[in-house]
Amino acid sequence: MTHIFTLQLRPVLLLFLLLLLGGCGEHHFDTKPAHKIMQDAHSGGSALAINADSNRLISGGWAGKLKIWSLPDGKLLKQWKAHKGSVNGIYYINDDKNIVTAGYDGRVVVWNLNGQKSKEWNGGSAIRALDLVSNGRAVTGHVNGKIRLWKLSDGKKLKEQQFKKADITAVSVNKAGSKVALSNSSGRAAQWNLDDNSLVQMESSPSYSRSLTWSPDGNSIFGSGWFKIFRWAASDGKITVLPTEHTGIINDIQFTPSGKLATISRQTDSSILVLDPNSGSTLSALGKHDLCGGYVAVAPNGCFAATNSDDASVRIWKMNPDCPTTQ
């Protein structure tokens, strides 16, 4: 019995040793330094968002604090305590006049830009993921496998679904606002059709997705896992697995305005890479963090990307050399 138990533990112990030895700062690409590094921004980064004018960045961390920075100079403009525990989703709403956040404390809060609450409600259970839906709505993914649709103006719950029992790890809404892609910690993925409230399962992935995003044309859903990108056909849920040059978990993926994939990784790797969504190949490498990478946000004008990390910093990276470096 002891012998069998030891054999079962060996893969786990091996992985632990590899993570211990590799750390999170490994990086083998030639890159330029970050445009700006805001040190000691958060104890660890958990969410990022950039406004439509590409001149304001908001970051959230493990301790529940929000910070607003100017872009591209990284000047701190405002900060406040938003959640008890990690901030697990941030978006600008109402033509960038307000911000909506969700946290592991289970709360959804709408703020003005001075950090004052305009609306707050209990989401029912700890929230792992948040995304916006058209017509002033938002969807949340929860630790108990629940997904919920909310009306942001009054906090009314409009719809709810249960997807298995495993934690929801990511949600992403298509451009039309009619479907929600979701994934859970067991590697299952599905599409939630908001029109008829149906839940259609897609093919399972080799590892669970930390992040999901729809392709700009709405034909594909992209997810991120260990070393690889997963691409599901929206029409039938068939999966294609794309290898990448990341050497750890790809923690977050976002499409750039030019249709490429901005990605950041963790666990033996802290690289920020721009990938080809058709092949997974590296198109450009922005840089790396000193510790495990967290999340990435790309400015709508395509000039800059922002990232955060376990190293407590928020960093701004120049994506387009033709863009000005001051406001």
Coordinates of C-alpha atoms in Angstrom, one line a residue:
M1 CA 0.0 0.0 0.0
T2 CA 2.8 2.4 0.9
H3 CA 4.6 1.5 -2.3
I4 CA 1.6 2.4 -4.4
F5 CA 1.1 5.7 -2.5
T6 CA 4.7 6.6 -3.2
L7 CA 4.4 5.9 -6.9
Q8 CA 1.3 8.1 -7.1
L9 CA 3.1 10.9 -5.3
R10 CA 6.2 10.9 -7.6
P11 CA 4.7 13.0 -10.5
V12 CA 3.5 15.6 -8.0
L13 CA 6.8 15.7 -6.2
L14 CA 8.7 16.0 -9.5
L15 CA 6.5 18.9 -10.6
F16 CA 7.0 20.6 -7.2
L17 CA 10.8 20.2 -7.5
L18 CA 10.8 21.6 -11.1
L19 CA 8.8 24.6 -10.0
L20 CA 11.1 25.1 -7.0
L21 CA 14.2 24.9 -9.2
G22 CA 12.9 26.9 -12.1
G23 CA 11.2 29.7 -10.2
C24 CA 9.1 32.2 -12.2
G25 CA 11.7 34.4 -13.8
E26 CA 13.0 32.1 -16.6
H27 CA 13.0 33.8 -20.0
H28 CA 15.1 33.1 -23.1
F29 CA 13.9 35.9 -25.4
D30 CA 15.7 39.1 -26.4
T31 CA 13.5 42.0 -25.2
K32 CA 13.7 45.6 -24.3
P33 CA 13.0 46.9 -20.8
A34 CA 9.5 47.9 -19.8
H35 CA 8.5 51.4 -20.6
K36 CA 7.4 52.0 -16.9
I37 CA 7.7 49.9 -13.8
M38 CA 5.4 50.7 -10.8
Q39 CA 7.1 48.9 -8.0
D40 CA 5.2 47.7 -4.9
A41 CA 1.8 48.4 -6.6
H42 CA 0.1 45.3 -5.0
S43 CA 1.2 42.4 -2.9
G44 CA 0.3 40.4 -6.0
G45 CA -1.6 41.3 -9.2
S46 CA -5.0 39.8 -9.9
A47 CA -6.8 42.1 -12.5
L48 CA -6.2 44.9 -15.0
A49 CA -8.3 47.1 -17.3
I50 CA -7.6 50.0 -19.7
N51 CA -10.2 52.6 -20.6
A52 CA -11.4 53.3 -24.2
D53 CA -9.3 56.4 -24.5
S54 CA -6.2 54.4 -23.7
N55 CA -5.0 56.9 -21.1
R56 CA -6.1 55.3 -17.8
L57 CA -5.1 51.9 -16.3
I58 CA -6.8 50.4 -13.3
S59 CA -5.1 47.5 -11.4
G60 CA -6.4 45.2 -8.7
G61 CA -4.5 42.9 -6.3
W62 CA -4.6 40.0 -3.9
A63 CA -5.3 42.3 -0.9
G64 CA -8.4 43.9 -2.6
K65 CA -7.0 47.3 -3.4
L66 CA -7.6 49.2 -6.6
K67 CA -5.2 51.7 -8.2
I68 CA -5.8 54.0 -11.1
W69 CA -2.7 55.0 -13.1
S70 CA -2.3 57.4 -16.0
L71 CA -1.0 56.0 -19.3
P72 CA 1.6 55.9 -20.6
D73 CA 3.6 57.6 -17.7
G74 CA 2.3 55.3 -14.9
K75 CA 1.5 58.1 -12.5
L76 CA -0.7 57.0 -9.6
L77 CA -4.0 59.0 -9.6
K78 CA -6.2 57.2 -7.1
Q79 CA -6.3 54.2 -4.9
W80 CA -8.8 52.6 -2.5
K81 CA -9.8 49.3 -0.8
A82 CA -12.4 47.6 -2.9
H83 CA -12.7 44.0 -1.7
K84 CA -11.9 41.7 1.2
G85 CA -9.6 39.3 -0.6
S86 CA -8.5 39.4 -4.2
V87 CA -10.0 41.5 -7.0
N88 CA -11.0 39.0 -9.6
G89 CA -12.4 41.2 -12.3
I90 CA -12.3 44.9 -13.4
Y91 CA -14.0 46.8 -16.2
Y92 CA -14.7 50.3 -17.2
I93 CA -18.4 50.9 -17.9
N94 CA -20.8 53.7 -18.7
D95 CA -18.5 55.4 -21.3
D96 CA -15.6 55.1 -18.8
K97 CA -17.5 57.1 -16.1
N98 CA -17.7 54.1 -13.8
I99 CA -15.8 50.9 -12.9
V100 CA -17.3 47.5 -12.0
T101 CA -15.3 45.0 -9.9
A102 CA -15.9 41.5 -8.6
G103 CA -14.0 39.8 -5.8
Y104 CA -13.3 36.6 -4.1
D105 CA -15.5 38.0 -1.2
G106 CA -18.4 37.4 -3.5
R107 CA -19.3 41.0 -4.0
V108 CA -20.0 42.9 -7.2
V109 CA -19.5 46.7 -6.9
V110 CA -20.0 49.6 -9.2
W111 CA -17.7 52.6 -8.4
N112 CA -17.2 56.1 -9.7
L113 CA -13.7 57.2 -10.6
N114 CA -13.1 58.7 -7.1
G115 CA -13.6 55.3 -5.4
Q116 CA -17.2 56.0 -4.2
K117 CA -19.8 53.1 -4.5
S118 CA -22.8 53.7 -6.6
K119 CA -24.1 50.1 -6.4
E120 CA -23.1 47.0 -4.5
W121 CA -24.5 43.5 -4.1
N122 CA -23.7 40.0 -2.9
G123 CA -23.0 37.6 -5.8
G124 CA -24.0 34.6 -3.8
S125 CA -20.6 32.9 -3.6
A126 CA -16.9 33.6 -4.1
I127 CA -16.3 35.0 -7.6
R128 CA -13.4 33.8 -9.8
A129 CA -14.1 35.6 -13.1
L130 CA -16.1 38.5 -14.5
D131 CA -16.9 39.8 -18.0
L132 CA -19.2 42.4 -19.5
V133 CA -22.3 41.7 -21.6
S134 CA -24.1 44.2 -23.8
N135 CA -27.0 46.3 -22.5
G136 CA -25.5 47.0 -19.1
R137 CA -25.1 43.5 -17.9
A138 CA -22.2 41.4 -16.6
V139 CA -21.6 37.7 -16.0
T140 CA -19.7 36.2 -13.1
G141 CA -18.1 32.7 -12.6
H142 CA -18.1 31.2 -9.1
V143 CA -16.1 28.7 -7.1
N144 CA -19.1 26.3 -6.9
G145 CA -19.6 26.0 -10.6
K146 CA -22.3 28.7 -10.8
I147 CA -22.4 31.3 -13.6
R148 CA -24.7 34.3 -13.1
L149 CA -26.0 37.1 -15.3
W150 CA -26.5 40.5 -13.6
K151 CA -28.1 43.8 -14.5
L152 CA -25.5 46.4 -13.5
S153 CA -27.9 49.3 -12.9
D154 CA -29.7 47.6 -9.9
G155 CA -27.8 44.4 -9.2
K156 CA -30.7 42.2 -10.2
K157 CA -29.9 38.6 -11.0
L158 CA -31.3 37.9 -14.5
K159 CA -30.2 34.3 -15.1
E160 CA -28.2 31.5 -13.5
Q161 CA -26.7 28.2 -14.6
Q162 CA -24.8 25.4 -12.9
F163 CA -21.8 24.0 -14.8
K164 CA -20.7 20.8 -13.1
K165 CA -19.4 21.1 -9.5
A166 CA -15.8 22.3 -10.2
D167 CA -14.8 26.0 -9.8
I168 CA -15.4 28.2 -12.8
T169 CA -11.9 29.5 -13.8
A170 CA -12.7 31.9 -16.7
V171 CA -15.7 33.5 -18.5
S172 CA -15.7 35.4 -21.8
V173 CA -18.6 37.0 -23.7
N174 CA -18.8 37.2 -27.5
K175 CA -19.0 40.5 -29.3
A176 CA -22.7 40.1 -29.9
G177 CA -23.4 39.6 -26.2
S178 CA -25.4 36.5 -26.9
K179 CA -23.0 33.7 -25.7
V180 CA -20.7 33.2 -22.8
A181 CA -17.7 30.8 -23.0
L182 CA -16.7 29.3 -19.7
S183 CA -14.2 26.8 -18.3
N184 CA -13.7 25.1 -15.0
S185 CA -10.9 23.6 -12.9
S186 CA -11.5 20.1 -14.2
G187 CA -10.7 21.1 -17.8
R188 CA -14.3 21.2 -19.0
A189 CA -15.5 24.1 -21.2
A190 CA -18.9 25.1 -22.5
Q191 CA -21.0 27.8 -24.1
W192 CA -23.9 29.4 -22.3
N193 CA -26.5 30.8 -24.8
L194 CA -28.1 33.7 -23.1
D195 CA -31.1 33.8 -25.5
D196 CA -32.5 30.4 -24.6
N197 CA -30.5 29.8 -21.4
S198 CA -29.0 26.6 -22.8
L199 CA -25.6 25.2 -21.8
V200 CA -23.6 23.3 -24.5
Q201 CA -20.5 21.5 -23.5
M202 CA -17.4 21.7 -25.7
E203 CA -14.5 19.2 -25.9
S204 CA -12.4 19.0 -22.8
S205 CA -8.9 20.5 -22.8
P206 CA -5.6 18.8 -21.7
S207 CA -5.4 21.2 -18.7
Y208 CA -7.9 23.7 -17.4
S209 CA -8.0 27.2 -18.9
R210 CA -6.9 30.1 -16.7
S211 CA -8.2 32.6 -19.3
L212 CA -10.7 32.6 -22.2
T213 CA -11.3 35.1 -25.0
W214 CA -13.4 35.1 -28.2
S215 CA -11.7 35.7 -31.6
P216 CA -12.7 39.1 -33.1
D217 CA -14.8 37.3 -35.8
G218 CA -16.7 35.3 -33.1
N219 CA -15.8 32.0 -34.8
S220 CA -13.4 30.7 -32.2
I221 CA -12.8 30.6 -28.5
F222 CA -9.3 30.7 -27.1
G223 CA -8.2 29.3 -23.8
S224 CA -4.9 29.1 -22.0
G225 CA -3.2 26.2 -20.1
W226 CA 0.1 24.6 -19.4
F227 CA 2.5 25.7 -22.2
K228 CA -0.4 25.6 -24.8
I229 CA -3.2 27.6 -26.2
F230 CA -6.6 25.9 -26.8
R231 CA -8.8 26.9 -29.7
W232 CA -12.4 25.8 -29.8
A233 CA -14.6 26.1 -32.9
A234 CA -17.6 28.1 -31.7
S235 CA -19.9 26.1 -34.1
D236 CA -19.3 22.6 -32.8
G237 CA -17.0 22.9 -29.8
K238 CA -14.1 20.9 -31.4
I239 CA -10.7 21.7 -29.9
T240 CA -7.3 22.4 -31.5
V241 CA -4.3 22.5 -29.2
L242 CA -1.6 25.0 -30.2
P243 CA 2.0 24.7 -28.8
T244 CA 3.7 27.9 -27.7
E245 CA 7.2 28.9 -26.5
H246 CA 5.9 29.6 -23.0
T247 CA 7.5 27.2 -20.5
G248 CA 4.9 27.5 -17.8
I249 CA 1.1 28.1 -17.2
I250 CA -0.3 30.7 -19.6
N251 CA -2.2 32.7 -17.1
D252 CA -3.9 35.3 -19.2
I253 CA -4.6 35.9 -22.9
Q254 CA -6.1 38.9 -24.6
F255 CA -6.5 39.8 -28.3
T256 CA -4.7 42.9 -29.5
P257 CA -6.5 45.5 -31.8
S258 CA -4.5 43.9 -34.7
G259 CA -5.9 40.4 -34.0
K260 CA -2.8 38.9 -32.3
L261 CA -2.8 37.2 -28.8
A262 CA -1.1 39.0 -26.0
T263 CA -0.2 36.4 -23.3
I264 CA 1.6 36.2 -19.9
S265 CA 2.7 33.0 -18.1
R266 CA 3.7 31.8 -14.6
Q267 CA 5.2 28.7 -12.9
T268 CA 8.8 28.5 -14.3
D269 CA 8.1 31.3 -16.7
S270 CA 7.1 35.0 -16.5
S271 CA 7.2 35.9 -20.2
I272 CA 4.9 38.3 -22.0
L273 CA 4.6 37.1 -25.6
V274 CA 2.5 38.1 -28.5
L275 CA 1.4 35.0 -30.4
D276 CA 0.0 34.1 -33.7
P277 CA -3.6 32.8 -33.0
N278 CA -3.4 30.5 -36.0
S279 CA -0.3 28.6 -35.0
G280 CA 0.7 29.7 -31.4
S281 CA 4.1 30.8 -32.7
T282 CA 5.8 33.8 -31.1
L283 CA 5.5 37.0 -33.1
S284 CA 7.2 39.2 -30.6
A285 CA 8.4 39.1 -26.9
L286 CA 7.7 42.1 -24.8
G287 CA 9.7 41.1 -21.7
K288 CA 9.3 39.3 -18.4
H289 CA 8.6 39.9 -14.7
D290 CA 10.9 39.0 -11.8
L291 CA 8.3 36.6 -10.4
C292 CA 5.3 34.7 -11.8
G293 CA 3.3 36.6 -14.3
G294 CA -0.3 37.6 -13.6
Y295 CA -2.5 39.4 -16.1
V296 CA -2.3 41.4 -19.2
A297 CA -4.3 44.3 -20.6
V298 CA -3.9 45.8 -24.1
A299 CA -4.7 49.5 -24.8
P300 CA -7.5 49.8 -27.4
N301 CA -5.3 52.1 -29.5
G302 CA -2.6 49.3 -29.6
C303 CA 0.2 51.5 -28.3
F304 CA 0.8 49.9 -24.9
A305 CA 0.2 46.8 -22.8
A306 CA 0.1 46.5 -19.0
T307 CA 0.9 43.5 -16.9
N308 CA 1.1 42.6 -13.2
S309 CA 2.8 39.8 -11.3
D310 CA 3.6 38.1 -8.0
D311 CA 6.6 40.4 -7.9
A312 CA 4.2 43.2 -6.7
S313 CA 4.8 45.5 -9.7
V314 CA 2.6 46.8 -12.5
R315 CA 4.5 47.3 -15.8
I316 CA 3.7 49.2 -18.9
W317 CA 5.2 47.9 -22.2
K318 CA 5.4 49.8 -25.5
M319 CA 3.8 47.8 -28.3
N320 CA 3.9 50.3 -31.2
P321 CA 7.2 52.2 -31.6
D322 CA 5.3 55.0 -33.5
C323 CA 3.2 55.9 -30.5
P324 CA 4.2 58.8 -28.3
T325 CA 5.5 58.0 -24.8
T326 CA 3.8 61.0 -23.1
Q327 CA 0.2 62.1 -23.1

